[in-house]
Amino acid sequence: MALSSPGTGPETGATGTGTAGPAIPTGATDTSTPGPAAPTSATAEGVPGPAAPAVPGSPTAPRPTRGLLPLLFTGNTAMYALYVGVPGMLLALQIEAVDPADKVANFGLVSGVSAIFATVFNPVAGALSDRSGRRNPWILAGGLLALPVMLLLGSVHTILLVTIAWCLGQAVMNVYQAALTSVVPDRVPLAARGKASAAVGLGLPVGSTIGALLGAAFSEHYRTGYLVFGAIVAATAVLFTACAREERMPPKAAMPVKEQIAAFGGALKDHDFRWAFIGRALLVLGYFAVAGFQLYVLKDHTVLPAGLSAEEAVAILMPVNSVAMVVSTVLGGWLSDRLDRRKLFVGASAALAALALLVPALSTSWTAMLAFSVVNGLGFGCYMAVDTALVTMVLPRAEDAARDMGVLNVANAGPQIVAPFVASLIVSLSGGYTALFLVAAVLSVLGALAVRPIRSVR
């Protein structure tokens, strides 16, 4: 998330710009309702204040669009609905229909190769939106392109063409995601990042539930299901860009390719950013090694009750997981703001996610999977809410927020490249999924420990 510029010290109250900022007034902590404006900053968006505009994302930044938090929630809900419903259900069923005997290896191949596109397009799209000084056009373009790409994905019938089509899907969705992710550091004051991150984080459980339910509903007609998911993302992109006004930031001059690559890599030279990156990468690797194969786990590992299909089981587990995730996301975001503690919540929630993975490793029962869904939801929901807030606080340069968020998102997409290959290899060599759960648990523990060296955030 951060580039190669000085970080903040623990005494500065990290602003994301490399310098300390004045305390935020009480009214500025609520990002969804109006309050008194900071005396040294601009007032409501689009209305000039008594002083020069502050750096985006700093404690004195202009107020975001009224209703920005619901829009962030909606935008992320649509994104996660597609991310869960398409690869977690429709894509898995499509690959199984093409080649049932080699479904695990093929699914790992398609998921891994397409994740490369996610890794490449996320930081590149972030850098391009930084250069343009805009976010909304990129959100709109990525969202609208999701519809024709989903139409293409549903019309192909070979593993090669499925791979190509889903790679295009990852590309357009990461253009959308990179710009949407950058809205929080751009438009939300530092003291309200926990609330904003909670709004973003709530999109995961709600979107996951919608994705699972729609995926199950269209399991017999996955081509129609693809179109439904594409239409949801396209409509949400139109809604967000129509309602969330933005101030155009100064556009940036073009950088030579070598300098851009150096800038991406330079972010990892920052001590705190590097450890935040490592912790996120480890936890995401463990999470997606299991989550990506959930349908196959239910078909081949879990002993389901009589009459319950794997597709129906997914539709039950996801809402259970989501309710737990909603509770921990809201409480984690609120408590981390109130106590001004991020590392404690991030580390504890990652450790809880590791504990959850031990449950299905020790038991193949349906009850064990239900317990796993609850505990995993509590851990992962809190982690994503608070870790997102933590990451925005270790950005050395607020003006490079989108590019830096894109770099951090490599920690999201990069492990997804490795996870399917690693997971399919572990399942193939061990002959089952128990070893996969254990490896994922170890990775989550390491992710919990990775936040300890971070110095500028408590």
mmCIF file of C-alpha atoms in Angstrom, residues 61-199:
data_model
loop_
_atom_site.group_PDB
_atom_site.id
_atom_site.type_symbol
_atom_site.label_atom_id
_atom_site.label_comp_id
_atom_site.label_asym_id
_atom_site.label_seq_id
_atom_site.Cartn_x
_atom_site.Cartn_y
_atom_site.Cartn_z
ATOM 1 C CA ALA A 61 -9.263 16.246 4.481
ATOM 2 C CA PRO A 62 -12.547 17.525 2.983
ATOM 3 C CA ARG A 63 -15.668 15.697 4.025
ATOM 4 C CA PRO A 64 -16.643 12.815 1.743
ATOM 5 C CA THR A 65 -19.893 12.712 -0.198
ATOM 6 C CA ARG A 66 -22.911 12.425 2.044
ATOM 7 C CA GLY A 67 -23.897 8.761 2.071
ATOM 8 C CA LEU A 68 -20.456 7.562 0.977
ATOM 9 C CA LEU A 69 -20.435 4.684 3.469
ATOM 10 C CA PRO A 70 -23.604 3.057 2.085
ATOM 11 C CA LEU A 71 -22.208 3.485 -1.424
ATOM 12 C CA LEU A 72 -18.924 1.832 -0.406
ATOM 13 C CA PHE A 73 -20.893 -0.987 1.166
ATOM 14 C CA THR A 74 -22.980 -1.454 -1.988
ATOM 15 C CA GLY A 75 -19.979 -1.316 -4.308
ATOM 16 C CA ASN A 76 -18.039 -3.893 -2.306
ATOM 17 C CA THR A 77 -21.111 -6.108 -1.850
ATOM 18 C CA ALA A 78 -21.552 -6.404 -5.624
ATOM 19 C CA MET A 79 -17.849 -7.124 -6.092
ATOM 20 C CA TYR A 80 -17.733 -9.887 -3.480
ATOM 21 C CA ALA A 81 -20.986 -11.392 -4.744
ATOM 22 C CA LEU A 82 -19.312 -11.978 -8.101
ATOM 23 C CA TYR A 83 -16.008 -13.080 -6.533
ATOM 24 C CA VAL A 84 -17.807 -15.719 -4.435
ATOM 25 C CA GLY A 85 -20.634 -16.771 -6.731
ATOM 26 C CA VAL A 86 -18.604 -17.118 -9.924
ATOM 27 C CA PRO A 87 -15.421 -19.013 -8.918
ATOM 28 C CA GLY A 88 -16.925 -20.551 -5.788
ATOM 29 C CA MET A 89 -19.935 -22.080 -7.517
ATOM 30 C CA LEU A 90 -20.549 -21.433 -11.228
ATOM 31 C CA LEU A 91 -16.956 -21.761 -12.413
ATOM 32 C CA ALA A 92 -16.410 -24.894 -10.323
ATOM 33 C CA LEU A 93 -19.550 -26.491 -11.782
ATOM 34 C CA GLN A 94 -18.619 -25.465 -15.313
ATOM 35 C CA ILE A 95 -15.135 -26.992 -14.992
ATOM 36 C CA GLU A 96 -16.583 -30.153 -13.465
ATOM 37 C CA ALA A 97 -19.005 -30.432 -16.397
ATOM 38 C CA VAL A 98 -16.154 -30.089 -18.919
ATOM 39 C CA ASP A 99 -13.844 -32.672 -17.271
ATOM 40 C CA PRO A 100 -15.180 -34.391 -14.115
ATOM 41 C CA ALA A 101 -12.153 -36.670 -13.623
ATOM 42 C CA ASP A 102 -9.611 -33.842 -13.394
ATOM 43 C CA LYS A 103 -11.784 -31.165 -11.823
ATOM 44 C CA VAL A 104 -9.408 -30.408 -8.897
ATOM 45 C CA ALA A 105 -6.318 -30.000 -11.077
ATOM 46 C CA ASN A 106 -8.207 -28.027 -13.733
ATOM 47 C CA PHE A 107 -9.834 -25.758 -11.185
ATOM 48 C CA GLY A 108 -6.456 -25.091 -9.614
ATOM 49 C CA LEU A 109 -4.996 -24.279 -13.031
ATOM 50 C CA VAL A 110 -7.799 -21.914 -14.060
ATOM 51 C CA SER A 111 -7.833 -20.170 -10.670
ATOM 52 C CA GLY A 112 -4.059 -19.795 -10.515
ATOM 53 C CA VAL A 113 -3.563 -18.473 -14.047
ATOM 54 C CA SER A 114 -6.458 -16.024 -13.765
ATOM 55 C CA ALA A 115 -5.123 -14.749 -10.447
ATOM 56 C CA ILE A 116 -1.979 -13.640 -12.300
ATOM 57 C CA PHE A 117 -4.177 -11.213 -14.188
ATOM 58 C CA ALA A 118 -5.595 -9.967 -10.902
ATOM 59 C CA THR A 119 -2.072 -9.377 -9.593
ATOM 60 C CA VAL A 120 -1.027 -7.447 -12.689
ATOM 61 C CA PHE A 121 -4.157 -5.402 -13.311
ATOM 62 C CA ASN A 122 -4.783 -4.249 -9.754
ATOM 63 C CA PRO A 123 -1.646 -2.115 -9.207
ATOM 64 C CA VAL A 124 -1.519 -1.050 -12.860
ATOM 65 C CA ALA A 125 -5.120 0.147 -12.770
ATOM 66 C CA GLY A 126 -4.425 1.895 -9.468
ATOM 67 C CA ALA A 127 -1.441 3.720 -10.964
ATOM 68 C CA LEU A 128 -3.493 4.761 -13.990
ATOM 69 C CA SER A 129 -6.261 6.166 -11.801
ATOM 70 C CA ASP A 130 -3.622 8.027 -9.763
ATOM 71 C CA ARG A 131 -2.251 9.481 -12.977
ATOM 72 C CA SER A 132 -5.694 10.566 -14.183
ATOM 73 C CA GLY A 133 -6.608 12.080 -10.812
ATOM 74 C CA ARG A 134 -9.961 10.273 -10.940
ATOM 75 C CA ARG A 135 -11.509 7.105 -9.457
ATOM 76 C CA ASN A 136 -15.095 7.150 -10.716
ATOM 77 C CA PRO A 137 -14.363 6.613 -14.438
ATOM 78 C CA TRP A 138 -12.315 3.509 -13.611
ATOM 79 C CA ILE A 139 -15.024 2.144 -11.325
ATOM 80 C CA LEU A 140 -17.602 2.701 -14.064
ATOM 81 C CA ALA A 141 -15.489 1.185 -16.845
ATOM 82 C CA GLY A 142 -14.567 -1.927 -14.875
ATOM 83 C CA GLY A 143 -18.147 -2.455 -13.718
ATOM 84 C CA LEU A 144 -19.723 -2.065 -17.154
ATOM 85 C CA LEU A 145 -17.189 -4.370 -18.805
ATOM 86 C CA ALA A 146 -18.072 -7.113 -16.310
ATOM 87 C CA LEU A 147 -21.336 -7.773 -18.141
ATOM 88 C CA PRO A 148 -19.966 -8.709 -21.609
ATOM 89 C CA VAL A 149 -17.098 -10.656 -20.039
ATOM 90 C CA MET A 150 -19.528 -12.748 -17.969
ATOM 91 C CA LEU A 151 -21.540 -13.364 -21.152
ATOM 92 C CA LEU A 152 -18.368 -14.635 -22.820
ATOM 93 C CA LEU A 153 -17.470 -16.859 -19.858
ATOM 94 C CA GLY A 154 -20.840 -18.589 -19.933
ATOM 95 C CA SER A 155 -20.577 -19.354 -23.652
ATOM 96 C CA VAL A 156 -17.283 -21.321 -23.711
ATOM 97 C CA HIS A 157 -16.899 -25.095 -23.429
ATOM 98 C CA THR A 158 -13.203 -25.981 -23.059
ATOM 99 C CA ILE A 159 -10.767 -25.553 -20.172
ATOM 100 C CA LEU A 160 -8.535 -23.316 -22.315
ATOM 101 C CA LEU A 161 -11.374 -20.963 -23.261
ATOM 102 C CA VAL A 162 -12.716 -20.952 -19.703
ATOM 103 C CA THR A 163 -9.245 -19.922 -18.515
ATOM 104 C CA ILE A 164 -9.005 -17.101 -21.059
ATOM 105 C CA ALA A 165 -12.500 -15.800 -20.323
ATOM 106 C CA TRP A 166 -12.014 -15.850 -16.533
ATOM 107 C CA CYS A 167 -8.670 -14.083 -16.958
ATOM 108 C CA LEU A 168 -10.549 -11.275 -18.703
ATOM 109 C CA GLY A 169 -13.052 -11.346 -15.850
ATOM 110 C CA GLN A 170 -10.268 -10.941 -13.293
ATOM 111 C CA ALA A 171 -8.800 -8.091 -15.332
ATOM 112 C CA VAL A 172 -11.957 -5.965 -15.497
ATOM 113 C CA MET A 173 -12.960 -6.708 -11.913
ATOM 114 C CA ASN A 174 -9.559 -5.622 -10.631
ATOM 115 C CA VAL A 175 -9.806 -2.351 -12.549
ATOM 116 C CA TYR A 176 -13.070 -1.821 -10.662
ATOM 117 C CA GLN A 177 -11.595 -2.994 -7.341
ATOM 118 C CA ALA A 178 -8.394 -0.934 -7.513
ATOM 119 C CA ALA A 179 -10.281 2.334 -7.949
ATOM 120 C CA LEU A 180 -12.984 1.450 -5.407
ATOM 121 C CA THR A 181 -10.391 0.453 -2.787
ATOM 122 C CA SER A 182 -8.692 3.846 -3.137
ATOM 123 C CA VAL A 183 -11.838 5.780 -2.215
ATOM 124 C CA VAL A 184 -11.272 5.242 1.529
ATOM 125 C CA PRO A 185 -7.768 6.794 1.761
ATOM 126 C CA ASP A 186 -8.829 9.503 -0.716
ATOM 127 C CA ARG A 187 -12.011 10.717 0.915
ATOM 128 C CA VAL A 188 -12.222 9.494 4.525
ATOM 129 C CA PRO A 189 -10.483 11.281 7.444
ATOM 130 C CA LEU A 190 -7.998 9.192 9.396
ATOM 131 C CA ALA A 191 -10.047 9.089 12.611
ATOM 132 C CA ALA A 192 -13.020 7.573 10.771
ATOM 133 C CA ARG A 193 -11.106 4.889 8.905
ATOM 134 C CA GLY A 194 -12.416 2.162 11.220
ATOM 135 C CA LYS A 195 -16.049 2.987 10.340
ATOM 136 C CA ALA A 196 -15.242 3.245 6.642
ATOM 137 C CA SER A 197 -13.291 -0.002 6.723
ATOM 138 C CA ALA A 198 -16.223 -1.651 8.484
ATOM 139 C CA ALA A 199 -18.535 -0.472 5.685
#
